[in-house]
Amino acid sequence: MCGIVGYIGKRDVVSVLLKGLTNLEYRGYDSAGMALQDCGEIKIYKTLGKLVNLKNELENKKSELKHPSSGIGHIRWATHGSPSLVNAHPHTCSCGKLVVVHNGIIENYKELREELIKKGCVFRSQTDTETIAHLVADEYANTKNLEEAVRNSVKKLQGAYAVCVIHKDAPDIIVGARKHAPMLVGIGDGENFIASDTPAIIEYTKRTIYLDDNEIAVISQNSVKVTDINGHEVIKKVETLPWEPVALSKLGFKHFMLKEIYEQSDVIRNLLNGKLYDIDECVKLDEVKIDKEILKNLNKIEIIACGTSLHAALAGKYIIEDFAGISVEVEASSEYIYRKTTTNASTLVIGVSQSGETADTITAIKQAKAKNSHVLIITNRPDSNMARLADSLIPVNAGIEVSVAATKSYTAQLISFYLLAIHLAEIKGSMEKSYLKNIKHELIQLPSKIEEILSNTSNIKECARKYSSYKNFIYIARGINLATAYEGALKLKEISYINATGYPAGELKHGPIAMLDETMPVLSILMPGGITYEKVLSNSEEAKARNAKLIALTSSDDKNIDALFDVVIRIPKISEILSPALTCVPLQLLAYYIAEFLGKDVDQPRNLAKSVTVE
Ligand code: M6R
């Protein structure tokens, strides 16, 4: 949450910072702000709400600016203190000479704040961040060295921070520091950048240094220096970013979410490429770096994730248990980290995360590593902190996902689980070869089946139009599509703010059925030929008997349901075990179109941020 960007160099500083913040806006949009070093003065601009307000403010005030030489910018996802102008970053020390932007949470800010108030500091906001500004200024008063002042200050901070600091009296440098929150340096020619994430700098440079916890970076126009918490210089590897700027374009689609939904067939092709060529050959998953003998005897897997990634993990459980016969536990990272787990050296722990930056999942992974488990990370960001913790890494290669609502990364995570499960089954010999051949055949056909769904969405649009005024929805399924029901309901909730809940269909009559009447649409996911089909059909009948409106999501060969359901959405015929890779697509579209009809901000839904970097 929160995005930071800093720039020092010859370009138009305001434009570089605004561009960087635009590409980071998925991290938060409660407020935006910027501090500029402008010919001996520090000028600060802040606005409430989205970045466009800051852009307008700067446009209106551009005559105030002489020639800014560097600056730091911020977009906020509020944690401490409401989203207000006074709480918007940047924050300053009492005299206004030292300015700070921050992502993270300072857990001991109250104690520090009290001490600083006693020393005469004047606090203006309710944020934890302002404490950092006063603390560094206090240290600077003694050291007169900004790098030292930041180092001495961060030693006193508990919690998570990625922080950038500038000082009026040190106009040639920007100092950054991080702990448990992402931060990287972008290296240019006669210019340098510092940011929370790569999209902020991709337009300008691909050369990057990833800071590690407790490191401090000092950037000037022509130099970058990284030191550890004790002041020893650290020689960092310069890495080349894999992304192209075009990845951040909507390419003619109205929203990133729609573009990302339409990218899913290519994402799957990409992911299968090099791993699954031929149905007669074994899946190649060289990324899994565990001895084959150990894999053969593996009897427990734990999967940890949050949100949409957690739903992919749930589908992953069904797939691995079905193909490889290994027992799989799935748990929300935020729960895993607060209980005594039975994870041990013989457990394979899989962390799933689009961003690779989700704080709860990172903490959970660290705990699993401390218990000597082999950690496999499935992520869309091989350049992330989580990826750096991995013993084995499956990059899902979905390309940058900008929309806050995850879509293509979910499908890519699902496909990764199919490949992993087949790989395990092939090592263990747990499945008939002919069965696996059929699965591989179906996997290879998935992209064209997704294209078939996307080529005609009028039925889904019509369903969205019909039901967009309803306030509550229930999604039901059994078996592997339970994950789809949860994910479909989450998509609807997060972008349209409609109350939607996924339930195992068999659970309906154990309570939720009490809510049903003509105001509550029930969406049933049915897979003809699958083991759960008849049961979900009966559960749908039960809902109909309570006057609920019924929507079916089924396959093209389902002939006997039109009479029961008010709307039927069809996908191409597919086996039940593989169906989640298709059933998720109409549900993403249904959520998208409903949100569109309601005029919601599809790509940046309220209260959310794409990377949840605080626990
Ligand atoms: O980056 P991650 O996959 O670790 O993120 C986990 C969740 O925060 C994320 O899936 C969230 O639920 C999305 N908004 C879902 O659309």
mmCIF file of N, CA and C in Angstrom, residues 264-348:
data_model
loop_
_atom_site.group_PDB
_atom_site.id
_atom_site.type_symbol
_atom_site.label_atom_id
_atom_site.label_comp_id
_atom_site.label_asym_id
_atom_site.label_seq_id
_atom_site.Cartn_x
_atom_site.Cartn_y
_atom_site.Cartn_z
ATOM 1 N N GLN A 264 -6.102 -13.289 -21.114
ATOM 2 C CA GLN A 264 -5.904 -14.573 -20.436
ATOM 3 C C GLN A 264 -5.526 -15.732 -21.347
ATOM 4 N N SER A 265 -6.025 -15.721 -22.579
ATOM 5 C CA SER A 265 -5.662 -16.839 -23.451
ATOM 6 C C SER A 265 -4.165 -16.799 -23.759
ATOM 7 N N ASP A 266 -3.643 -15.599 -24.009
ATOM 8 C CA ASP A 266 -2.200 -15.484 -24.287
ATOM 9 C C ASP A 266 -1.365 -15.809 -23.051
ATOM 10 N N VAL A 267 -1.895 -15.417 -21.912
ATOM 11 C CA VAL A 267 -1.169 -15.698 -20.665
ATOM 12 C C VAL A 267 -0.992 -17.220 -20.505
ATOM 13 N N ILE A 268 -2.062 -17.955 -20.795
ATOM 14 C CA ILE A 268 -1.973 -19.421 -20.646
ATOM 15 C C ILE A 268 -0.991 -20.000 -21.673
ATOM 16 N N ARG A 269 -1.098 -19.518 -22.922
ATOM 17 C CA ARG A 269 -0.169 -20.005 -23.966
ATOM 18 C C ARG A 269 1.274 -19.797 -23.519
ATOM 19 N N ASN A 270 1.524 -18.599 -23.024
ATOM 20 C CA ASN A 270 2.843 -18.221 -22.536
ATOM 21 C C ASN A 270 3.362 -19.173 -21.476
ATOM 22 N N LEU A 271 2.465 -19.462 -20.550
ATOM 23 C CA LEU A 271 2.847 -20.264 -19.390
ATOM 24 C C LEU A 271 3.089 -21.728 -19.787
ATOM 25 N N LEU A 272 2.286 -22.206 -20.725
ATOM 26 C CA LEU A 272 2.452 -23.607 -21.142
ATOM 27 C C LEU A 272 3.708 -23.775 -21.991
ATOM 28 N N ASN A 273 4.049 -22.683 -22.694
ATOM 29 C CA ASN A 273 5.190 -22.721 -23.595
ATOM 30 C C ASN A 273 6.463 -23.122 -22.838
ATOM 31 N N GLY A 274 7.102 -24.165 -23.301
ATOM 32 C CA GLY A 274 8.350 -24.600 -22.660
ATOM 33 C C GLY A 274 8.113 -25.587 -21.531
ATOM 34 N N LYS A 275 6.850 -25.706 -21.090
ATOM 35 C CA LYS A 275 6.572 -26.632 -19.982
ATOM 36 C C LYS A 275 5.735 -27.812 -20.456
ATOM 37 N N LEU A 276 4.866 -27.529 -21.410
ATOM 38 C CA LEU A 276 3.994 -28.595 -21.921
ATOM 39 C C LEU A 276 3.923 -28.469 -23.443
ATOM 40 N N TYR A 277 4.722 -29.284 -24.129
ATOM 41 C CA TYR A 277 4.760 -29.222 -25.593
ATOM 42 C C TYR A 277 3.837 -30.258 -26.213
ATOM 43 N N ASP A 278 3.879 -31.424 -25.624
ATOM 44 C CA ASP A 278 3.308 -32.580 -26.285
ATOM 45 C C ASP A 278 2.633 -33.446 -25.228
ATOM 46 N N ILE A 279 1.479 -33.942 -25.528
ATOM 47 C CA ILE A 279 0.771 -34.726 -24.505
ATOM 48 C C ILE A 279 1.488 -36.044 -24.180
ATOM 49 N N ASP A 280 2.383 -36.448 -25.070
ATOM 50 C CA ASP A 280 3.112 -37.699 -24.800
ATOM 51 C C ASP A 280 4.363 -37.479 -23.964
ATOM 52 N N GLU A 281 4.707 -36.218 -23.743
ATOM 53 C CA GLU A 281 5.913 -35.939 -22.958
ATOM 54 C C GLU A 281 5.560 -35.474 -21.547
ATOM 55 N N CYS A 282 6.511 -35.677 -20.641
ATOM 56 C CA CYS A 282 6.280 -35.214 -19.263
ATOM 57 C C CYS A 282 6.315 -33.690 -19.216
ATOM 58 N N VAL A 283 5.542 -33.139 -18.268
ATOM 59 C CA VAL A 283 5.600 -31.687 -18.037
ATOM 60 C C VAL A 283 7.000 -31.333 -17.544
ATOM 61 N N LYS A 284 7.546 -30.239 -18.115
ATOM 62 C CA LYS A 284 8.890 -29.825 -17.672
ATOM 63 C C LYS A 284 8.740 -28.690 -16.670
ATOM 64 N N LEU A 285 9.104 -29.003 -15.440
ATOM 65 C CA LEU A 285 8.996 -27.974 -14.409
ATOM 66 C C LEU A 285 10.337 -27.882 -13.675
ATOM 67 N N ASP A 286 11.335 -27.445 -14.440
ATOM 68 C CA ASP A 286 12.692 -27.389 -13.865
ATOM 69 C C ASP A 286 12.750 -26.413 -12.697
ATOM 70 N N GLU A 287 11.732 -25.515 -12.638
ATOM 71 C CA GLU A 287 11.705 -24.525 -11.549
ATOM 72 C C GLU A 287 11.616 -25.185 -10.179
ATOM 73 N N VAL A 288 10.995 -26.378 -10.116
ATOM 74 C CA VAL A 288 10.842 -27.037 -8.808
ATOM 75 C C VAL A 288 12.146 -27.761 -8.488
ATOM 76 N N LYS A 289 12.868 -27.155 -7.556
ATOM 77 C CA LYS A 289 14.232 -27.649 -7.313
ATOM 78 C C LYS A 289 14.285 -28.576 -6.100
ATOM 79 N N ILE A 290 13.404 -29.561 -6.111
ATOM 80 C CA ILE A 290 13.429 -30.530 -5.009
ATOM 81 C C ILE A 290 13.802 -31.881 -5.603
ATOM 82 N N ASP A 291 14.625 -32.557 -4.889
ATOM 83 C CA ASP A 291 15.056 -33.878 -5.322
ATOM 84 C C ASP A 291 13.840 -34.762 -5.654
ATOM 85 N N LYS A 292 13.902 -35.455 -6.779
ATOM 86 C CA LYS A 292 12.754 -36.275 -7.207
ATOM 87 C C LYS A 292 12.366 -37.316 -6.165
ATOM 88 N N GLU A 293 13.368 -37.877 -5.483
ATOM 89 C CA GLU A 293 13.079 -38.898 -4.460
ATOM 90 C C GLU A 293 12.252 -38.282 -3.329
ATOM 91 N N ILE A 294 12.611 -37.019 -2.983
ATOM 92 C CA ILE A 294 11.866 -36.346 -1.902
ATOM 93 C C ILE A 294 10.433 -36.080 -2.374
ATOM 94 N N LEU A 295 10.305 -35.642 -3.617
ATOM 95 C CA LEU A 295 8.960 -35.368 -4.140
ATOM 96 C C LEU A 295 8.112 -36.639 -4.167
ATOM 97 N N LYS A 296 8.754 -37.717 -4.513
ATOM 98 C CA LYS A 296 8.049 -39.007 -4.599
ATOM 99 C C LYS A 296 7.417 -39.376 -3.266
ATOM 100 N N ASN A 297 8.142 -39.060 -2.203
ATOM 101 C CA ASN A 297 7.660 -39.461 -0.877
ATOM 102 C C ASN A 297 6.959 -38.351 -0.106
ATOM 103 N N LEU A 298 6.760 -37.247 -0.777
ATOM 104 C CA LEU A 298 6.130 -36.093 -0.115
ATOM 105 C C LEU A 298 4.721 -36.460 0.338
ATOM 106 N N ASN A 299 4.409 -36.206 1.619
ATOM 107 C CA ASN A 299 3.022 -36.522 1.981
ATOM 108 C C ASN A 299 2.250 -35.341 2.545
ATOM 109 N N LYS A 300 2.870 -34.158 2.544
ATOM 110 C CA LYS A 300 2.074 -33.005 2.986
ATOM 111 C C LYS A 300 2.529 -31.719 2.288
ATOM 112 N N ILE A 301 1.534 -30.990 1.808
ATOM 113 C CA ILE A 301 1.803 -29.683 1.197
ATOM 114 C C ILE A 301 0.928 -28.665 1.923
ATOM 115 N N GLU A 302 1.488 -27.507 2.194
ATOM 116 C CA GLU A 302 0.679 -26.408 2.742
ATOM 117 C C GLU A 302 0.741 -25.249 1.759
ATOM 118 N N ILE A 303 -0.414 -24.686 1.462
ATOM 119 C CA ILE A 303 -0.429 -23.533 0.554
ATOM 120 C C ILE A 303 -0.930 -22.314 1.330
ATOM 121 N N ILE A 304 -0.178 -21.232 1.218
ATOM 122 C CA ILE A 304 -0.526 -20.017 1.957
ATOM 123 C C ILE A 304 -0.693 -18.875 0.965
ATOM 124 N N ALA A 305 -1.737 -18.090 1.151
ATOM 125 C CA ALA A 305 -2.004 -16.991 0.214
ATOM 126 C C ALA A 305 -3.101 -16.099 0.786
ATOM 127 N N CYS A 306 -3.393 -15.028 0.085
ATOM 128 C CA CYS A 306 -4.484 -14.118 0.480
ATOM 129 C C CYS A 306 -5.363 -13.818 -0.727
ATOM 130 N N GLY A 307 -6.611 -13.452 -0.453
ATOM 131 C CA GLY A 307 -7.518 -12.939 -1.484
ATOM 132 C C GLY A 307 -7.674 -13.888 -2.654
ATOM 133 N N THR A 308 -7.549 -13.335 -3.835
ATOM 134 C CA THR A 308 -7.709 -14.137 -5.055
ATOM 135 C C THR A 308 -6.682 -15.259 -5.107
ATOM 136 N N SER A 309 -5.475 -14.994 -4.675
ATOM 137 C CA SER A 309 -4.439 -16.041 -4.682
ATOM 138 C C SER A 309 -4.838 -17.194 -3.771
ATOM 139 N N LEU A 310 -5.580 -16.873 -2.706
ATOM 140 C CA LEU A 310 -6.051 -17.917 -1.793
ATOM 141 C C LEU A 310 -7.072 -18.811 -2.509
ATOM 142 N N HIS A 311 -7.881 -18.178 -3.372
ATOM 143 C CA HIS A 311 -8.855 -18.975 -4.124
ATOM 144 C C HIS A 311 -8.153 -19.890 -5.129
ATOM 145 N N ALA A 312 -7.101 -19.368 -5.757
ATOM 146 C CA ALA A 312 -6.315 -20.220 -6.667
ATOM 147 C C ALA A 312 -5.712 -21.381 -5.867
ATOM 148 N N ALA A 313 -5.280 -21.066 -4.642
ATOM 149 C CA ALA A 313 -4.686 -22.101 -3.787
ATOM 150 C C ALA A 313 -5.710 -23.187 -3.461
ATOM 151 N N LEU A 314 -6.957 -22.768 -3.229
ATOM 152 C CA LEU A 314 -8.005 -23.737 -2.906
ATOM 153 C C LEU A 314 -8.240 -24.670 -4.098
ATOM 154 N N ALA A 315 -8.280 -24.094 -5.296
ATOM 155 C CA ALA A 315 -8.402 -24.937 -6.490
ATOM 156 C C ALA A 315 -7.170 -25.845 -6.581
ATOM 157 N N GLY A 316 -6.009 -25.291 -6.254
ATOM 158 C CA GLY A 316 -4.755 -26.052 -6.294
ATOM 159 C C GLY A 316 -4.811 -27.280 -5.401
ATOM 160 N N LYS A 317 -5.448 -27.127 -4.252
ATOM 161 C CA LYS A 317 -5.595 -28.264 -3.320
ATOM 162 C C LYS A 317 -6.336 -29.427 -4.010
ATOM 163 N N TYR A 318 -7.477 -29.088 -4.628
ATOM 164 C CA TYR A 318 -8.259 -30.128 -5.311
ATOM 165 C C TYR A 318 -7.428 -30.795 -6.405
ATOM 166 N N ILE A 319 -6.695 -29.947 -7.155
ATOM 167 C CA ILE A 319 -5.961 -30.477 -8.308
ATOM 168 C C ILE A 319 -4.829 -31.400 -7.838
ATOM 169 N N ILE A 320 -4.056 -30.941 -6.848
ATOM 170 C CA ILE A 320 -2.909 -31.749 -6.392
ATOM 171 C C ILE A 320 -3.404 -33.034 -5.720
ATOM 172 N N GLU A 321 -4.446 -32.912 -4.903
ATOM 173 C CA GLU A 321 -4.935 -34.122 -4.230
ATOM 174 C C GLU A 321 -5.468 -35.110 -5.255
ATOM 175 N N ASP A 322 -6.144 -34.575 -6.288
ATOM 176 C CA ASP A 322 -6.710 -35.448 -7.315
ATOM 177 C C ASP A 322 -5.612 -36.137 -8.143
ATOM 178 N N PHE A 323 -4.640 -35.356 -8.607
ATOM 179 C CA PHE A 323 -3.641 -35.933 -9.511
ATOM 180 C C PHE A 323 -2.554 -36.699 -8.760
ATOM 181 N N ALA A 324 -2.097 -36.115 -7.647
ATOM 182 C CA ALA A 324 -0.886 -36.653 -7.026
ATOM 183 C C ALA A 324 -1.157 -37.381 -5.708
ATOM 184 N N GLY A 325 -2.396 -37.272 -5.222
ATOM 185 C CA GLY A 325 -2.748 -37.985 -3.985
ATOM 186 C C GLY A 325 -1.970 -37.511 -2.766
ATOM 187 N N ILE A 326 -1.522 -36.265 -2.794
ATOM 188 C CA ILE A 326 -0.794 -35.733 -1.634
ATOM 189 C C ILE A 326 -1.761 -34.843 -0.853
ATOM 190 N N SER A 327 -1.741 -34.971 0.464
ATOM 191 C CA SER A 327 -2.660 -34.165 1.269
ATOM 192 C C SER A 327 -2.219 -32.689 1.266
ATOM 193 N N VAL A 328 -3.180 -31.808 1.006
ATOM 194 C CA VAL A 328 -2.855 -30.378 0.896
ATOM 195 C C VAL A 328 -3.719 -29.572 1.861
ATOM 196 N N GLU A 329 -3.069 -28.715 2.627
ATOM 197 C CA GLU A 329 -3.807 -27.775 3.490
ATOM 198 C C GLU A 329 -3.698 -26.398 2.868
ATOM 199 N N VAL A 330 -4.796 -25.643 2.911
ATOM 200 C CA VAL A 330 -4.766 -24.282 2.369
ATOM 201 C C VAL A 330 -5.137 -23.330 3.495
ATOM 202 N N GLU A 331 -4.404 -22.274 3.634
ATOM 203 C CA GLU A 331 -4.722 -21.349 4.723
ATOM 204 C C GLU A 331 -4.427 -19.903 4.333
ATOM 205 N N ALA A 332 -5.270 -19.009 4.808
ATOM 206 C CA ALA A 332 -5.007 -17.577 4.621
ATOM 207 C C ALA A 332 -3.732 -17.247 5.387
ATOM 208 N N SER A 333 -2.838 -16.519 4.747
ATOM 209 C CA SER A 333 -1.551 -16.202 5.379
ATOM 210 C C SER A 333 -1.755 -15.526 6.725
ATOM 211 N N SER A 334 -2.774 -14.648 6.789
ATOM 212 C CA SER A 334 -3.005 -13.882 8.016
ATOM 213 C C SER A 334 -3.410 -14.784 9.180
ATOM 214 N N GLU A 335 -3.925 -15.975 8.876
ATOM 215 C CA GLU A 335 -4.269 -16.940 9.925
ATOM 216 C C GLU A 335 -3.057 -17.818 10.247
ATOM 217 N N TYR A 336 -2.357 -18.205 9.210
ATOM 218 C CA TYR A 336 -1.200 -19.102 9.380
ATOM 219 C C TYR A 336 -0.192 -18.523 10.367
ATOM 220 N N ILE A 337 -0.008 -17.213 10.291
ATOM 221 C CA ILE A 337 1.085 -16.627 11.085
ATOM 222 C C ILE A 337 0.759 -16.484 12.570
ATOM 223 N N TYR A 338 -0.498 -16.701 12.921
ATOM 224 C CA TYR A 338 -0.848 -16.554 14.337
ATOM 225 C C TYR A 338 -1.319 -17.852 14.976
ATOM 226 N N ARG A 339 -0.766 -18.965 14.537
ATOM 227 C CA ARG A 339 -1.098 -20.227 15.227
ATOM 228 C C ARG A 339 0.120 -21.141 15.196
ATOM 229 N N LYS A 340 0.043 -22.146 16.054
ATOM 230 C CA LYS A 340 1.140 -23.115 16.117
ATOM 231 C C LYS A 340 0.921 -24.086 14.957
ATOM 232 N N THR A 341 1.686 -23.971 13.913
ATOM 233 C CA THR A 341 1.476 -24.852 12.764
ATOM 234 C C THR A 341 2.290 -26.129 12.951
ATOM 235 N N THR A 342 1.939 -27.130 12.135
ATOM 236 C CA THR A 342 2.707 -28.382 12.198
ATOM 237 C C THR A 342 3.726 -28.438 11.055
ATOM 238 N N THR A 343 3.922 -27.312 10.396
ATOM 239 C CA THR A 343 4.901 -27.237 9.303
ATOM 240 C C THR A 343 6.261 -27.729 9.797
ATOM 241 N N ASN A 344 6.897 -28.579 8.986
ATOM 242 C CA ASN A 344 8.255 -29.008 9.365
ATOM 243 C C ASN A 344 9.093 -29.234 8.116
ATOM 244 N N ALA A 345 10.287 -29.747 8.326
ATOM 245 C CA ALA A 345 11.250 -29.862 7.218
ATOM 246 C C ALA A 345 10.739 -30.760 6.092
ATOM 247 N N SER A 346 9.777 -31.634 6.387
ATOM 248 C CA SER A 346 9.309 -32.495 5.303
ATOM 249 C C SER A 346 8.027 -31.963 4.655
ATOM 250 N N THR A 347 7.633 -30.751 5.011
ATOM 251 C CA THR A 347 6.450 -30.145 4.378
ATOM 252 C C THR A 347 6.915 -29.297 3.201
ATOM 253 N N LEU A 348 6.222 -29.417 2.089
ATOM 254 C CA LEU A 348 6.455 -28.465 0.999
ATOM 255 C C LEU A 348 5.476 -27.314 1.211
#
